[in-house]
mmCIF file of C-alpha atoms in Angstrom:
data_model
loop_
_atom_site.group_PDB
_atom_site.id
_atom_site.type_symbol
_atom_site.label_atom_id
_atom_site.label_comp_id
_atom_site.label_asym_id
_atom_site.label_seq_id
_atom_site.Cartn_x
_atom_site.Cartn_y
_atom_site.Cartn_z
ATOM 1 C CA MET A 1 0.000 0.000 0.000
ATOM 2 C CA ASN A 2 2.805 2.409 0.916
ATOM 3 C CA GLN A 3 4.628 1.662 -2.338
ATOM 4 C CA ILE A 4 1.473 2.371 -4.373
ATOM 5 C CA LEU A 5 0.977 5.650 -2.481
ATOM 6 C CA GLU A 6 4.610 6.676 -3.059
ATOM 7 C CA LYS A 7 4.321 5.899 -6.778
ATOM 8 C CA LEU A 8 1.082 7.887 -6.986
ATOM 9 C CA VAL A 9 2.609 10.905 -5.227
ATOM 10 C CA SER A 10 5.702 10.697 -7.463
ATOM 11 C CA PHE A 11 3.526 10.493 -10.591
ATOM 12 C CA LEU A 12 1.369 13.450 -9.540
ATOM 13 C CA SER A 13 4.462 15.481 -8.675
ATOM 14 C CA ARG A 14 5.960 14.869 -12.113
ATOM 15 C CA LEU A 15 2.623 15.545 -13.804
ATOM 16 C CA PHE A 16 2.129 18.895 -12.073
ATOM 17 C CA THR A 17 5.751 19.860 -12.789
ATOM 18 C CA ALA A 18 5.253 19.069 -16.470
ATOM 19 C CA LEU A 19 1.957 21.019 -16.536
ATOM 20 C CA SER A 20 3.648 24.027 -14.924
ATOM 21 C CA ALA A 21 6.433 23.932 -17.512
ATOM 22 C CA ILE A 22 3.903 23.653 -20.348
ATOM 23 C CA LEU A 23 1.840 26.567 -18.993
ATOM 24 C CA LEU A 24 4.951 28.725 -18.679
ATOM 25 C CA PHE A 25 5.961 27.840 -22.239
ATOM 26 C CA LEU A 26 2.459 28.692 -23.549
ATOM 27 C CA VAL A 27 2.496 32.049 -21.707
ATOM 28 C CA ILE A 28 5.869 32.912 -23.252
ATOM 29 C CA ILE A 29 4.614 31.910 -26.717
ATOM 30 C CA PHE A 30 1.435 33.999 -26.337
ATOM 31 C CA ILE A 31 3.266 37.108 -25.131
ATOM 32 C CA ALA A 32 5.930 36.711 -27.839
ATOM 33 C CA ARG A 33 3.267 36.367 -30.551
ATOM 34 C CA GLU A 34 1.447 39.506 -29.402
ATOM 35 C CA SER A 35 4.767 41.359 -29.055
ATOM 36 C CA LEU A 36 6.209 40.675 -32.502
ATOM 37 C CA GLN A 37 3.440 42.604 -34.268
ATOM 38 C CA ILE A 38 4.898 45.978 -33.280
ATOM 39 C CA PHE A 39 8.263 45.326 -34.901
ATOM 40 C CA ARG A 40 6.654 45.582 -38.307
ATOM 41 C CA GLU A 41 6.368 49.327 -37.644
ATOM 42 C CA VAL A 42 9.047 50.011 -34.993
ATOM 43 C CA ASN A 43 12.639 48.794 -35.118
ATOM 44 C CA PHE A 44 13.529 46.532 -32.158
ATOM 45 C CA PHE A 45 16.646 48.537 -31.301
ATOM 46 C CA ASP A 46 14.652 51.774 -31.394
ATOM 47 C CA PHE A 47 12.067 50.138 -29.137
ATOM 48 C CA ILE A 48 14.476 49.187 -26.353
ATOM 49 C CA SER A 49 16.778 52.227 -26.700
ATOM 50 C CA GLY A 50 14.271 54.978 -27.464
ATOM 51 C CA ILE A 51 13.459 57.514 -24.750
ATOM 52 C CA SER A 52 10.099 58.744 -26.101
ATOM 53 C CA TRP A 53 6.852 56.930 -25.351
ATOM 54 C CA ASN A 54 3.836 58.114 -27.334
ATOM 55 C CA PRO A 55 2.337 55.211 -29.302
ATOM 56 C CA LEU A 56 -0.894 57.151 -29.940
ATOM 57 C CA ALA A 57 0.754 60.052 -31.802
ATOM 58 C CA ARG A 58 0.344 60.579 -35.550
ATOM 59 C CA GLU A 59 3.966 59.461 -35.813
ATOM 60 C CA PRO A 60 4.053 56.799 -33.077
ATOM 61 C CA LYS A 61 7.049 56.657 -30.751
ATOM 62 C CA ALA A 62 7.491 53.557 -28.616
ATOM 63 C CA GLY A 63 10.764 53.722 -26.736
ATOM 64 C CA ILE A 64 10.907 51.943 -23.380
ATOM 65 C CA LEU A 65 14.473 52.679 -22.255
ATOM 66 C CA PRO A 66 13.278 54.998 -19.419
ATOM 67 C CA MET A 67 10.951 52.257 -18.165
ATOM 68 C CA ILE A 68 13.658 49.589 -18.354
ATOM 69 C CA LEU A 69 16.060 51.823 -16.418
ATOM 70 C CA GLY A 70 13.337 52.779 -13.946
ATOM 71 C CA THR A 71 12.508 49.109 -13.274
ATOM 72 C CA VAL A 72 16.146 48.165 -12.693
ATOM 73 C CA TYR A 73 16.958 51.357 -10.755
ATOM 74 C CA VAL A 74 14.116 51.078 -8.227
ATOM 75 C CA SER A 75 14.846 47.352 -7.727
ATOM 76 C CA ILE A 76 18.550 48.017 -7.063
ATOM 77 C CA VAL A 77 17.650 50.745 -4.541
ATOM 78 C CA ALA A 78 15.289 48.316 -2.799
ATOM 79 C CA ILE A 79 17.945 45.582 -2.614
ATOM 80 C CA LEU A 80 20.618 47.973 -1.347
ATOM 81 C CA ILE A 81 18.300 49.003 1.494
ATOM 82 C CA SER A 82 16.770 45.639 2.359
ATOM 83 C CA LEU A 83 19.690 43.210 1.915
ATOM 84 C CA PRO A 84 21.860 44.391 4.868
ATOM 85 C CA ILE A 85 18.791 44.621 7.128
ATOM 86 C CA GLY A 86 17.493 41.247 5.963
ATOM 87 C CA ILE A 87 20.820 39.457 6.454
ATOM 88 C CA GLY A 88 21.149 40.976 9.925
ATOM 89 C CA CYS A 89 17.631 39.831 10.833
ATOM 90 C CA ALA A 90 18.340 36.350 9.442
ATOM 91 C CA LEU A 91 21.530 36.089 11.543
ATOM 92 C CA GLU A 92 19.675 37.173 14.652
ATOM 93 C CA LEU A 93 16.856 34.698 14.014
ATOM 94 C CA ALA A 94 19.334 31.873 13.400
ATOM 95 C CA ALA A 95 21.086 32.522 16.705
ATOM 96 C CA LEU A 96 17.943 33.210 18.737
ATOM 97 C CA GLU A 97 17.639 30.707 21.585
ATOM 98 C CA ASN A 98 14.136 31.698 22.714
ATOM 99 C CA GLU A 99 11.877 29.477 20.592
ATOM 100 C CA ARG A 100 8.707 31.420 21.415
ATOM 101 C CA LEU A 101 10.272 34.690 20.330
ATOM 102 C CA LYS A 102 11.672 33.053 17.191
ATOM 103 C CA SER A 103 8.235 31.653 16.332
ATOM 104 C CA PHE A 104 6.658 35.073 16.903
ATOM 105 C CA CYS A 105 9.214 36.818 14.640
ATOM 106 C CA THR A 106 8.690 34.179 11.935
ATOM 107 C CA SER A 107 4.924 34.726 12.143
ATOM 108 C CA VAL A 108 5.379 38.494 11.823
ATOM 109 C CA LEU A 109 7.505 37.986 8.702
ATOM 110 C CA GLY A 110 4.784 35.755 7.267
ATOM 111 C CA VAL A 111 2.197 38.446 7.901
ATOM 112 C CA LEU A 112 4.411 41.081 6.257
ATOM 113 C CA ALA A 113 4.800 38.868 3.184
ATOM 114 C CA GLY A 114 1.029 38.381 2.975
ATOM 115 C CA ILE A 115 -0.032 42.039 3.156
ATOM 116 C CA PRO A 116 -1.503 43.169 -0.202
ATOM 117 C CA SER A 117 0.803 45.401 -2.211
ATOM 118 C CA VAL A 118 -1.851 48.130 -2.449
ATOM 119 C CA ILE A 119 -1.633 48.537 1.343
ATOM 120 C CA TYR A 120 2.133 49.036 1.117
ATOM 121 C CA GLY A 121 1.563 51.545 -1.670
ATOM 122 C CA PHE A 122 -1.054 53.430 0.354
ATOM 123 C CA ILE A 123 1.209 53.634 3.420
ATOM 124 C CA GLY A 124 4.123 54.651 1.194
ATOM 125 C CA LEU A 125 2.028 57.414 -0.355
ATOM 126 C CA LEU A 126 0.963 58.793 3.032
ATOM 127 C CA VAL A 127 4.232 58.315 4.939
ATOM 128 C CA VAL A 128 7.296 57.887 2.698
ATOM 129 C CA VAL A 129 6.261 60.317 -0.046
ATOM 130 C CA LYS A 130 5.240 63.004 2.465
ATOM 131 C CA PHE A 131 8.437 62.515 4.468
ATOM 132 C CA LEU A 132 10.674 62.949 1.415
ATOM 133 C CA GLU A 133 8.624 65.908 0.209
ATOM 134 C CA LYS A 134 9.012 67.790 3.486
ATOM 135 C CA ASN A 135 12.583 66.847 4.439
ATOM 136 C CA PHE A 136 14.201 66.986 0.988
ATOM 137 C CA LEU A 137 12.243 70.090 -0.074
ATOM 138 C CA LEU A 138 10.922 68.387 -3.197
ATOM 139 C CA ALA A 139 7.996 69.624 -5.256
ATOM 140 C CA ALA A 140 6.651 66.086 -5.019
ATOM 141 C CA GLY A 141 7.922 63.209 -2.899
ATOM 142 C CA GLU A 142 7.004 60.653 -5.556
ATOM 143 C CA SER A 143 10.368 59.373 -6.740
ATOM 144 C CA ILE A 144 12.621 56.392 -7.409
ATOM 145 C CA LEU A 145 13.767 56.587 -3.785
ATOM 146 C CA SER A 146 10.166 56.371 -2.537
ATOM 147 C CA GLY A 147 9.578 53.297 -4.674
ATOM 148 C CA GLY A 148 12.840 51.750 -3.472
ATOM 149 C CA ILE A 149 11.971 52.259 0.200
ATOM 150 C CA VAL A 150 8.495 50.747 -0.193
ATOM 151 C CA LEU A 151 9.876 47.811 -2.182
ATOM 152 C CA ALA A 152 12.617 47.273 0.420
ATOM 153 C CA VAL A 153 9.971 46.694 3.099
ATOM 154 C CA MET A 154 8.029 44.386 0.774
ATOM 155 C CA VAL A 155 10.965 42.129 -0.143
ATOM 156 C CA LEU A 156 12.458 42.021 3.373
ATOM 157 C CA PRO A 157 10.481 38.898 4.453
ATOM 158 C CA TYR A 158 11.692 37.001 1.365
ATOM 159 C CA ILE A 159 15.326 37.797 2.133
ATOM 160 C CA VAL A 160 15.038 36.859 5.816
ATOM 161 C CA SER A 161 13.129 33.605 5.251
ATOM 162 C CA SER A 162 15.440 32.493 2.414
ATOM 163 C CA ALA A 163 18.659 33.097 4.357
ATOM 164 C CA ALA A 164 17.584 32.236 7.913
ATOM 165 C CA GLU A 165 17.048 28.510 7.319
ATOM 166 C CA THR A 166 20.595 27.923 6.027
ATOM 167 C CA MET A 167 22.072 30.120 8.748
ATOM 168 C CA GLU A 168 20.172 28.220 11.436
ATOM 169 C CA LYS A 169 21.552 24.893 10.203
ATOM 170 C CA SER A 170 25.083 26.314 10.220
ATOM 171 C CA TYR A 171 24.549 27.777 13.687
ATOM 172 C CA LYS A 172 23.489 24.386 15.090
ATOM 173 C CA GLN A 173 26.516 22.788 13.430
ATOM 174 C CA TYR A 174 29.087 25.266 14.796
ATOM 175 C CA LYS A 175 27.498 26.139 18.155
ATOM 176 C CA GLU A 176 28.942 23.356 20.322
ATOM 177 C CA PRO A 177 32.496 23.410 18.821
ATOM 178 C CA SER A 178 32.603 27.192 19.171
ATOM 179 C CA LEU A 179 31.516 27.065 22.810
ATOM 180 C CA ALA A 180 34.090 24.358 23.499
ATOM 181 C CA LEU A 181 36.859 26.503 21.984
ATOM 182 C CA GLY A 182 35.706 29.636 23.799
ATOM 183 C CA VAL A 183 34.823 31.473 20.576
ATOM 184 C CA SER A 184 32.431 34.372 21.098
ATOM 185 C CA LYS A 185 28.967 34.254 19.560
ATOM 186 C CA SER A 186 29.484 37.425 17.532
ATOM 187 C CA TYR A 187 32.750 36.117 16.070
ATOM 188 C CA MET A 188 31.131 32.790 15.195
ATOM 189 C CA LEU A 189 28.289 34.553 13.375
ATOM 190 C CA ARG A 190 30.676 36.867 11.545
ATOM 191 C CA ALA A 191 33.460 34.433 10.664
ATOM 192 C CA LEU A 192 31.642 31.101 10.308
ATOM 193 C CA ILE A 193 27.893 31.441 9.778
ATOM 194 C CA LEU A 194 27.927 34.409 7.387
ATOM 195 C CA PRO A 195 30.571 33.058 4.942
ATOM 196 C CA ASN A 196 28.896 29.644 4.982
ATOM 197 C CA ALA A 197 25.589 31.222 3.934
ATOM 198 C CA LYS A 198 26.858 32.993 0.794
ATOM 199 C CA GLY A 199 24.803 30.740 -1.467
ATOM 200 C CA ALA A 200 21.639 31.324 0.559
ATOM 201 C CA ILE A 201 22.243 35.075 0.605
ATOM 202 C CA LEU A 202 22.637 35.119 -3.170
ATOM 203 C CA THR A 203 19.456 33.048 -3.549
ATOM 204 C CA ALA A 204 17.628 35.511 -1.296
ATOM 205 C CA MET A 205 18.918 38.407 -3.373
ATOM 206 C CA ILE A 206 17.770 36.738 -6.618
ATOM 207 C CA LEU A 207 14.298 36.106 -5.190
ATOM 208 C CA ALA A 208 13.988 39.630 -3.795
ATOM 209 C CA PHE A 209 15.284 41.287 -6.969
ATOM 210 C CA SER A 210 12.856 39.330 -9.160
ATOM 211 C CA ARG A 211 10.008 40.179 -6.786
ATOM 212 C CA ALA A 212 10.945 43.859 -6.856
ATOM 213 C CA MET A 213 11.174 44.044 -10.648
ATOM 214 C CA GLY A 214 7.735 42.480 -11.064
ATOM 215 C CA GLU A 215 5.926 44.582 -8.456
ATOM 216 C CA THR A 216 3.184 46.814 -9.859
ATOM 217 C CA MET A 217 0.650 48.462 -7.572
ATOM 218 C CA ALA A 218 2.833 49.614 -4.657
ATOM 219 C CA VAL A 219 5.485 51.097 -6.947
ATOM 220 C CA MET A 220 2.890 52.683 -9.216
ATOM 221 C CA MET A 221 1.418 54.590 -6.263
ATOM 222 C CA VAL A 222 4.683 56.212 -5.104
ATOM 223 C CA ILE A 223 7.032 56.521 -8.100
ATOM 224 C CA GLY A 224 5.312 59.281 -10.062
ATOM 225 C CA ASN A 225 4.739 57.338 -13.310
ATOM 226 C CA SER A 226 6.548 59.686 -15.661
ATOM 227 C CA PRO A 227 8.127 58.013 -18.735
ATOM 228 C CA ILE A 228 11.403 59.932 -18.373
ATOM 229 C CA LEU A 229 14.974 58.898 -17.616
ATOM 230 C CA PRO A 230 14.958 58.118 -13.888
ATOM 231 C CA GLN A 231 16.834 59.952 -11.144
ATOM 232 C CA LEU A 232 17.018 58.958 -7.483
ATOM 233 C CA LEU A 233 14.995 61.955 -6.245
ATOM 234 C CA GLY A 234 13.047 62.332 -9.482
ATOM 235 C CA LYS A 235 9.986 60.638 -10.889
ATOM 236 C CA GLY A 236 10.144 57.560 -13.054
ATOM 237 C CA GLU A 237 8.093 54.663 -14.326
ATOM 238 C CA THR A 238 8.527 50.905 -14.325
ATOM 239 C CA ILE A 239 7.429 48.452 -16.997
ATOM 240 C CA PRO A 240 4.781 46.765 -14.759
ATOM 241 C CA ALA A 241 3.349 50.202 -13.877
ATOM 242 C CA LEU A 242 3.298 51.210 -17.546
ATOM 243 C CA ILE A 243 1.348 48.089 -18.488
ATOM 244 C CA ALA A 244 -1.081 48.383 -15.567
ATOM 245 C CA LEU A 245 -1.822 52.049 -16.300
ATOM 246 C CA GLU A 246 -2.296 51.793 -20.064
ATOM 247 C CA ILE A 247 -3.474 48.283 -20.981
ATOM 248 C CA GLY A 248 -7.091 49.160 -20.119
ATOM 249 C CA THR A 249 -7.185 52.006 -22.642
ATOM 250 C CA ALA A 250 -5.197 50.297 -25.422
ATOM 251 C CA GLY A 251 -7.342 49.297 -28.376
ATOM 252 C CA LEU A 252 -7.301 45.569 -29.104
ATOM 253 C CA GLY A 253 -4.818 44.877 -31.911
ATOM 254 C CA SER A 254 -3.555 48.489 -31.996
ATOM 255 C CA LEU A 255 0.080 49.564 -32.035
ATOM 256 C CA HIS A 256 -0.341 50.707 -28.427
ATOM 257 C CA TYR A 257 -1.669 47.265 -27.442
ATOM 258 C CA HIS A 258 1.225 45.392 -29.055
ATOM 259 C CA ALA A 259 3.768 47.878 -27.650
ATOM 260 C CA LEU A 260 2.588 47.101 -24.116
ATOM 261 C CA PHE A 261 2.871 43.363 -24.760
ATOM 262 C CA SER A 262 6.374 43.949 -26.120
ATOM 263 C CA ALA A 263 7.282 45.851 -22.958
ATOM 264 C CA GLY A 264 6.064 42.884 -20.902
ATOM 265 C CA PHE A 265 8.069 40.498 -23.069
ATOM 266 C CA VAL A 266 11.224 42.593 -22.567
ATOM 267 C CA LEU A 267 10.644 42.531 -18.790
ATOM 268 C CA MET A 268 10.190 38.757 -18.854
ATOM 269 C CA MET A 269 13.371 38.226 -20.890
ATOM 270 C CA LEU A 270 15.257 40.588 -18.589
ATOM 271 C CA LEU A 271 14.144 38.608 -15.537
ATOM 272 C CA ILE A 272 15.070 35.292 -17.153
ATOM 273 C CA PHE A 273 18.508 36.648 -18.126
ATOM 274 C CA LEU A 274 19.224 38.085 -14.659
ATOM 275 C CA ASN A 275 18.080 34.909 -12.903
ATOM 276 C CA ALA A 276 20.220 32.752 -15.209
ATOM 277 C CA LEU A 277 23.234 35.011 -14.632
ATOM 278 C CA LEU A 278 22.836 35.008 -10.864
ATOM 279 C CA TYR A 279 22.262 31.226 -10.901
ATOM 280 C CA LEU A 280 25.604 30.739 -12.679
ATOM 281 C CA ILE A 281 27.298 33.017 -10.146
ATOM 282 C CA LYS A 282 25.725 31.043 -7.292
ATOM 283 C CA LYS A 283 26.790 27.732 -8.860
ATOM 284 C CA ASN A 284 30.407 28.886 -9.210
ATOM 285 C CA LEU A 285 30.350 30.265 -5.672
ATOM 286 C CA THR A 286 29.026 26.973 -4.280
ATOM 287 C CA GLU A 287 31.642 24.951 -6.183
ATOM 288 C CA ASN A 288 34.439 27.202 -4.886
ATOM 289 C CA LEU A 289 33.201 26.774 -1.303
ATOM 290 C CA HIS A 290 33.302 22.995 -1.655
#
């Protein structure tokens, strides 16, 4: 009976994995098919390097370079803010001896991860944007920095949860030998646990960066949504925000419609490329550690 159950579970697991791969492939094919229509009228290089976005003009212009840069820029700002905080929290959680407190902190992180993005965007609009507007004497606090701060809070649970598990295993492995040798806890965390968790930290960064680049609503509410070359304290626009704002008004089959699909396809390819690159870096890092 147990063998039959194991075979059934294994079969279902493989089936669902294959279905997921097929669905992903079909999504890519659909988006690619809808995207290619625009390149009959707009050169691909002009599309990804152009800085003017006005697909409804008499002479349509569909350049998404500002949106590509805005997407990458706000995600990098978010990672730069959240990664040090997240790694510090993960280290503290890994070394926390009080199980009740550890369980409570883990639950709080789960709640933070489950809060709808529109709530983060609303809080960011009322708190972060107003703070930057008043303290940096800006005409409007909506900026790349605002988006980065909001995204940093959103991706923090992913970084902590991804890194904490590996760090906890390392902590349990090195705890007794370190105590026996009289090594301080802070030195053990700094010299043993942290270097041993490089792979997990990189995985956390990949997950958080991908999450940040794909975020729509929260960023859209605080970034300003201006299709211009982004600056840290200036407005900008991301590809997900561009699609969310304009897809509802784009005529089916129009140049505008296909341009938005092409922007989504570029974002998808960018995410696949970055994840593949970071995966190779992680693989080489892991091999060097072993």
